[in-house]
Tab-separated table of C-alpha atoms in Angstrom:
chain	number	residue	atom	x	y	z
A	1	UNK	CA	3.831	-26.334	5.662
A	2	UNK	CA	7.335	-26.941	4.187
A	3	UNK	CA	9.208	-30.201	3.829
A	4	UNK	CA	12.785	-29.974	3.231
A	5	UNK	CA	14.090	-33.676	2.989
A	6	UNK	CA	16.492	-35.667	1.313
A	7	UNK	CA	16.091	-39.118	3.065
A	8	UNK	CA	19.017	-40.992	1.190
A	9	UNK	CA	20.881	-43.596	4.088
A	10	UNK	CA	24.490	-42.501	4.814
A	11	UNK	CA	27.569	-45.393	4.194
A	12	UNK	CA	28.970	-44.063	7.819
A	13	UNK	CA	25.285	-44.415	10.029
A	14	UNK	CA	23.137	-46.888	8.354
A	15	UNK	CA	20.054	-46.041	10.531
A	16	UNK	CA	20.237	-42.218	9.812
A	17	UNK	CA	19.351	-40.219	6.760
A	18	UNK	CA	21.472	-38.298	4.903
A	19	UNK	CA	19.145	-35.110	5.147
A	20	UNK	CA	17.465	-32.052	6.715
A	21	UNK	CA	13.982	-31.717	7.524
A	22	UNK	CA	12.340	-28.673	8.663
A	23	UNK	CA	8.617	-28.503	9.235
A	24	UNK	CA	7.080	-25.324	9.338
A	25	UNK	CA	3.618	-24.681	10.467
A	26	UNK	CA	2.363	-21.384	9.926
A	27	UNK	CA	-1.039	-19.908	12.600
A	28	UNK	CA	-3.088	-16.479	11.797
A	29	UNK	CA	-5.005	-15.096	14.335
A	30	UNK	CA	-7.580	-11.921	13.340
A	31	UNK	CA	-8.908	-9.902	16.285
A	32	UNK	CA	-10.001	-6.008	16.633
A	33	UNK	CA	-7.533	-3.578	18.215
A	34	UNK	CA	-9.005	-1.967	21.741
A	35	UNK	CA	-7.819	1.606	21.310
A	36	UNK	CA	-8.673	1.239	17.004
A	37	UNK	CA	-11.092	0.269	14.956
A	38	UNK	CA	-8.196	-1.620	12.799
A	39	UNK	CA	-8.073	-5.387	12.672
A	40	UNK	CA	-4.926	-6.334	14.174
A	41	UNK	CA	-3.569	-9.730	12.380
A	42	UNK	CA	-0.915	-12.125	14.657
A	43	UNK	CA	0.738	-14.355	13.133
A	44	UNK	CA	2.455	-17.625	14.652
A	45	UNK	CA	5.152	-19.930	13.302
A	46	UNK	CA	6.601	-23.108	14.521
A	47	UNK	CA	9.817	-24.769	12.912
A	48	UNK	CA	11.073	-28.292	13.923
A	49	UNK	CA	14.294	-28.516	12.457
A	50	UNK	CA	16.491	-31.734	12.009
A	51	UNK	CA	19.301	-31.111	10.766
A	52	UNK	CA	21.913	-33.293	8.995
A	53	UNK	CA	25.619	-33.796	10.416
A	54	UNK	CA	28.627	-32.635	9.236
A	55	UNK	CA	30.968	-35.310	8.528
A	56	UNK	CA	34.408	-35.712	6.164
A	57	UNK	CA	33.791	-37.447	2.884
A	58	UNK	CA	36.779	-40.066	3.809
A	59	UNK	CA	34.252	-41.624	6.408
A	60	UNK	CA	30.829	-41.442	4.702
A	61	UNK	CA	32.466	-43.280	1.686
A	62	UNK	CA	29.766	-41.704	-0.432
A	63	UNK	CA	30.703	-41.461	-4.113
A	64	UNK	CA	28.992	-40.068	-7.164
A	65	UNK	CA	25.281	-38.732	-6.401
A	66	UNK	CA	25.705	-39.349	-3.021
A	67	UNK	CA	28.917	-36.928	-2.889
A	68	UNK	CA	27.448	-34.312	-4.475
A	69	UNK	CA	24.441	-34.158	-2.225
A	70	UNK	CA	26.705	-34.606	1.047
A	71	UNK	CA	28.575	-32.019	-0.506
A	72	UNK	CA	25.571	-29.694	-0.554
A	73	UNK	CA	24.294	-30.409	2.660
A	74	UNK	CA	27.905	-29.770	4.356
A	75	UNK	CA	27.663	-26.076	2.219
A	76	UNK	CA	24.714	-25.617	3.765
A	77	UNK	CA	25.887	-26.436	6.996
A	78	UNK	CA	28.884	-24.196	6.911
A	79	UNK	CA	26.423	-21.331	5.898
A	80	UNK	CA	24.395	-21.669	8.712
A	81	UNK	CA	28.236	-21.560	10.821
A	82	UNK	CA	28.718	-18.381	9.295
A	83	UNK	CA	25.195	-17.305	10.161
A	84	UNK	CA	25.575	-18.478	13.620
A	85	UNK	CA	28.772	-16.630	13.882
A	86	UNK	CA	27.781	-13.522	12.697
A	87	UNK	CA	24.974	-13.438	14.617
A	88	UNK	CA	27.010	-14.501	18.232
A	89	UNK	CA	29.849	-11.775	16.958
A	90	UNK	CA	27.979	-8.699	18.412
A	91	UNK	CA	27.271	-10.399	22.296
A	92	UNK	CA	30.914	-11.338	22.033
A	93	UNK	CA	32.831	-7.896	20.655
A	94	UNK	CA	30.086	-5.272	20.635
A	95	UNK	CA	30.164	-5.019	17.328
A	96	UNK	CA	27.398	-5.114	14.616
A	97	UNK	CA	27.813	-7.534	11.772
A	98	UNK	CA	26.304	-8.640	8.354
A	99	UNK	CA	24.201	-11.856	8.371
A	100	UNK	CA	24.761	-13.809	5.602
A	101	UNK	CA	21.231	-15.455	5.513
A	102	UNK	CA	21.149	-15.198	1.762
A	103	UNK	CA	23.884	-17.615	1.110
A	104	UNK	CA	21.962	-21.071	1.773
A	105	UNK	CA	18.330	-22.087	1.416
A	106	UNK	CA	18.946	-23.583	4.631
A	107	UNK	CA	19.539	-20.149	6.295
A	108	UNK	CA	16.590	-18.282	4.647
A	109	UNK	CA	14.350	-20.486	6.205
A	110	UNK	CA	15.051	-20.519	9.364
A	111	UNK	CA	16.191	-16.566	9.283
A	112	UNK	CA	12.589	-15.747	11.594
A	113	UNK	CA	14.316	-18.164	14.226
A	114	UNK	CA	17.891	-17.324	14.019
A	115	UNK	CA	18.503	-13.906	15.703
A	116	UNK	CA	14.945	-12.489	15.165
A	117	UNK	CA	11.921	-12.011	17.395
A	118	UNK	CA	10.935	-15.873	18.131
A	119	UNK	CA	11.701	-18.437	20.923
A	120	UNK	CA	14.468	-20.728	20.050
A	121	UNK	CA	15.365	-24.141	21.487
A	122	UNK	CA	18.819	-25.894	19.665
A	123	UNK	CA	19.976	-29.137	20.902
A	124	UNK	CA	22.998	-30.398	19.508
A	125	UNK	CA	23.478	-34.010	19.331
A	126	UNK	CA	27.399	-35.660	19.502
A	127	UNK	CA	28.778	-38.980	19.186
A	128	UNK	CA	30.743	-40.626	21.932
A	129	UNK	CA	32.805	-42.262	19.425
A	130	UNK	CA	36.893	-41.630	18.884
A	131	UNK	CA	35.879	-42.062	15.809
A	132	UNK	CA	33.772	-38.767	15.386
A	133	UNK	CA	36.022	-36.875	17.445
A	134	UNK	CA	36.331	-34.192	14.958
A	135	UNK	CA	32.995	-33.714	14.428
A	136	UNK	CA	31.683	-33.998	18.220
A	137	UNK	CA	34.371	-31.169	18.421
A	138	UNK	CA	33.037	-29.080	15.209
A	139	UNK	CA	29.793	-29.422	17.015
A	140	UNK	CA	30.456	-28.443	20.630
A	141	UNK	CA	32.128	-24.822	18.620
A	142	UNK	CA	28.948	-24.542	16.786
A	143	UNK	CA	26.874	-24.795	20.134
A	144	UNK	CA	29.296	-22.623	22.207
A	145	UNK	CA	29.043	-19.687	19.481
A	146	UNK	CA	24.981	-20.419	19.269
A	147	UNK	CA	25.049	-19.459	22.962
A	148	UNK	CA	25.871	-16.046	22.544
A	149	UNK	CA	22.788	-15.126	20.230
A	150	UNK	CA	20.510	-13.372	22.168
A	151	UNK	CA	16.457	-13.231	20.065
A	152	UNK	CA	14.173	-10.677	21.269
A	153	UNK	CA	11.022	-12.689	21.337
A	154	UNK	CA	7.978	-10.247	21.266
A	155	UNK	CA	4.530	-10.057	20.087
A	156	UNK	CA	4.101	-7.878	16.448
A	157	UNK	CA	0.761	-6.993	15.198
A	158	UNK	CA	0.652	-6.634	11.635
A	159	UNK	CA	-2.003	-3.939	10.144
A	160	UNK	CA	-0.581	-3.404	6.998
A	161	UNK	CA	-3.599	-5.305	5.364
A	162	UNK	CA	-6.459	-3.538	7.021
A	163	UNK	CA	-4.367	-0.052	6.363
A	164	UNK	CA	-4.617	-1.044	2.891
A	165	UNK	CA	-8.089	-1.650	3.016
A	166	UNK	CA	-8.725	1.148	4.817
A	167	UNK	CA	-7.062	3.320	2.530
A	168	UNK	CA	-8.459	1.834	-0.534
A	169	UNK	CA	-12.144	2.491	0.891
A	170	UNK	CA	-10.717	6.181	1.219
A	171	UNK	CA	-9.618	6.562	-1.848
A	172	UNK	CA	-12.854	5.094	-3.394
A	173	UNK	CA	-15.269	7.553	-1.558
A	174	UNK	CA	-12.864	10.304	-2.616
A	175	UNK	CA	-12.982	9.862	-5.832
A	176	UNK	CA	-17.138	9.345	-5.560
A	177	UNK	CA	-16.949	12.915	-3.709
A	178	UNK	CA	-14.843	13.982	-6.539
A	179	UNK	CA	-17.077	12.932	-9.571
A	180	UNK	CA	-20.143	14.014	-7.528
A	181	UNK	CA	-18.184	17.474	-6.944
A	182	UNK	CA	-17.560	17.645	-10.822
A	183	UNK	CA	-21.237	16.744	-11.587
A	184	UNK	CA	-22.474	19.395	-9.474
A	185	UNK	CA	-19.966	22.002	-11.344
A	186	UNK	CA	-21.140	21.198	-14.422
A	187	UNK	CA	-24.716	21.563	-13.095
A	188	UNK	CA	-23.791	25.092	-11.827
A	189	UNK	CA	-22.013	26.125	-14.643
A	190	UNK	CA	-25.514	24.708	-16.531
A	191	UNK	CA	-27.740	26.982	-14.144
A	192	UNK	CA	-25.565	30.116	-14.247
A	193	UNK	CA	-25.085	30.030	-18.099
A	194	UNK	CA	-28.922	30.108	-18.332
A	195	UNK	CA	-28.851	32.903	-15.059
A	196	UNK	CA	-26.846	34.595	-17.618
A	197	UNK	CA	-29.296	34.142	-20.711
A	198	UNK	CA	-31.879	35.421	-18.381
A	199	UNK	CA	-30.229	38.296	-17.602
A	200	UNK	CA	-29.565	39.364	-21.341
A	201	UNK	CA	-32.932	38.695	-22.408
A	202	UNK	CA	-34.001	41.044	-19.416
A	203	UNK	CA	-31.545	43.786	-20.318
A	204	UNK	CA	-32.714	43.285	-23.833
A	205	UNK	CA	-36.828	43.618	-22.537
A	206	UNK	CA	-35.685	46.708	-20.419
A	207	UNK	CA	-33.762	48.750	-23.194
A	208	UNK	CA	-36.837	47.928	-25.824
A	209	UNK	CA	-39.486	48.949	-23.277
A	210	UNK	CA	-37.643	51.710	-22.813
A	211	UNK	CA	-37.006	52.488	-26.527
A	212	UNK	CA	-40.852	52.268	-27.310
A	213	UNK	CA	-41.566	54.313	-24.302
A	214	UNK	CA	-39.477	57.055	-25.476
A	215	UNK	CA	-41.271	56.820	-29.114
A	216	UNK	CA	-44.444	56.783	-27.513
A	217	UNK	CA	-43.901	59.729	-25.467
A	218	UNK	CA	-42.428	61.348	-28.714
A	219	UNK	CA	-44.886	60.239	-30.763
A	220	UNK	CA	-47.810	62.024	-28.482
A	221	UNK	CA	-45.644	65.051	-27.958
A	222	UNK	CA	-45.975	65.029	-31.780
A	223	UNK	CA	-49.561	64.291	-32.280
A	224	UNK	CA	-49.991	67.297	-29.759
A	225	UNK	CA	-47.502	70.108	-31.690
A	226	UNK	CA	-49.910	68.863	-34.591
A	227	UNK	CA	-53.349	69.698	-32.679
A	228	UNK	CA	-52.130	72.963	-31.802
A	229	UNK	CA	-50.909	73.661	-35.327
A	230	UNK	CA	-54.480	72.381	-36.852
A	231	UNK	CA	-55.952	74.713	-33.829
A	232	UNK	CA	-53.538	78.181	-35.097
A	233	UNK	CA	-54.503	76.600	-38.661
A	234	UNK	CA	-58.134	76.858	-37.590
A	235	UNK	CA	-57.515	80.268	-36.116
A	236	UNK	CA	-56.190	81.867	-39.033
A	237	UNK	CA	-58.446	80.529	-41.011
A	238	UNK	CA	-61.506	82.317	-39.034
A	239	UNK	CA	-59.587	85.511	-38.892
A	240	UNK	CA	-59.163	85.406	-42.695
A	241	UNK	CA	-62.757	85.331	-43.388
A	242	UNK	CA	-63.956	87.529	-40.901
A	243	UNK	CA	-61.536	90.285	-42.784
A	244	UNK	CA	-63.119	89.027	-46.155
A	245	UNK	CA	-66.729	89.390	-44.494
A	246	UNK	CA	-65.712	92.903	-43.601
A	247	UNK	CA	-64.420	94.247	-47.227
């Protein structure tokens, strides 16, 4: 809720306060989308607005303080004028326009109901006094130019929070899938390094089995040239004595 009030009595009405009050009251409403699984978050406002008149400093007889804040309150009127105008411009001449909400705290509050998307109701109040001519007149212009605004009130859901959300749980489990992912890498690389070792250590078996085959084989081939050298040894031997027995 925001208060905006500066309840100081005014020299030229007694019984009213020299002031604006706004009260805003501010209604969220959660509910699940039919066609999505997204949360869908409306959001209501309400503004009562009183606003303060604008009047000449000659006939409030305010001095000092009281000047200065009159003096702030008219600047904020006359920015909400321009706002007003700016906004009834394009209904009048077809022509876009800037909108000076920025120019008054007054304006920037009530920028959702001025022009925007919300249901507005303005009554504007004028004394039958010669005295206020001026400002009945000043008023009656600012309610004939408030005429021409034209709000498009419509119903906006807002899922930027649940988007967020939604995105944020995606961007957690990704980056779970992407640690896992790395983990099981590593654990590959693990199990193919020792694939590898495995592999050498089998070439390595292979080539010495082979190796000692081959001397093995040699080795008997050798052991046999030797039997049948031991056997022609043998031979000759016999021979030798058999022409010694003859002689």
């Amino acid at each position: 809720m925001t208060w905006v009030t500066e309840n100081l009595h005014r020299h030229f009405l007694f019984r009213s306060s020299r002031s604006h009050t706004i009260i805003s009251l501010k209604v969220a409403h959660c509910s699940n989308s039919e066609n999505s699984s997204l949360k869908s978050v409306q959001t209501s406002k309400l503004c009562l607005v009183d606003l303060a008149g604008s009047e000449r400093a000659g006939k409030t007889g305010n001095t000092g303080v009281r000047f200065k804040e009159s003096v702030r309150i008219n600047t904020g009127l006359l920015a909400l004028s321009k706002v007003i105008s700016a906004l009834s411009e394009p209904a009048r001449t077809h022509h876009s326009t800037h909108i000076p909400y920025r120019d008054a705290k007054i304006t920037r509050l009530l920028r959702d109901s001025l022009g925007g998307t919300a249901h507005t109701l303005m009554v504007v109040c004028v004394s039958p006094s010669h005295q206020s001519a001026d400002e009945t007149l000043g008023a009656l212009q600012f309610a004939s130019k408030a005429r021409y605004i034209r709000n498009c009130p419509r119903e906006a859901l807002n899922y930027k929070e649940q988007l967020l959300e939604q995105k944020d749980v995606a961007l957690r489990q990704t980056k779970t899938d992407l640690e896992k992912l790395l983990l099981d890498s590593k654990v590959s690389f693990q199990v193919l390094e020792q694939e590898k070792e495995r592999n050498r250590l089998q070439v390595r078996r292979t080539v010495w089995n082979s190796f000692f085959l081959n001397l093995f084989y040699t080795l008997q081939n050798l052991a046999t040239q030797i039997h049948q050298i031991d056997a022609a040894v043998f031979d000759s031997s016999s021979a030798v004595l058999f022409y010694l027995n003859l002689c």
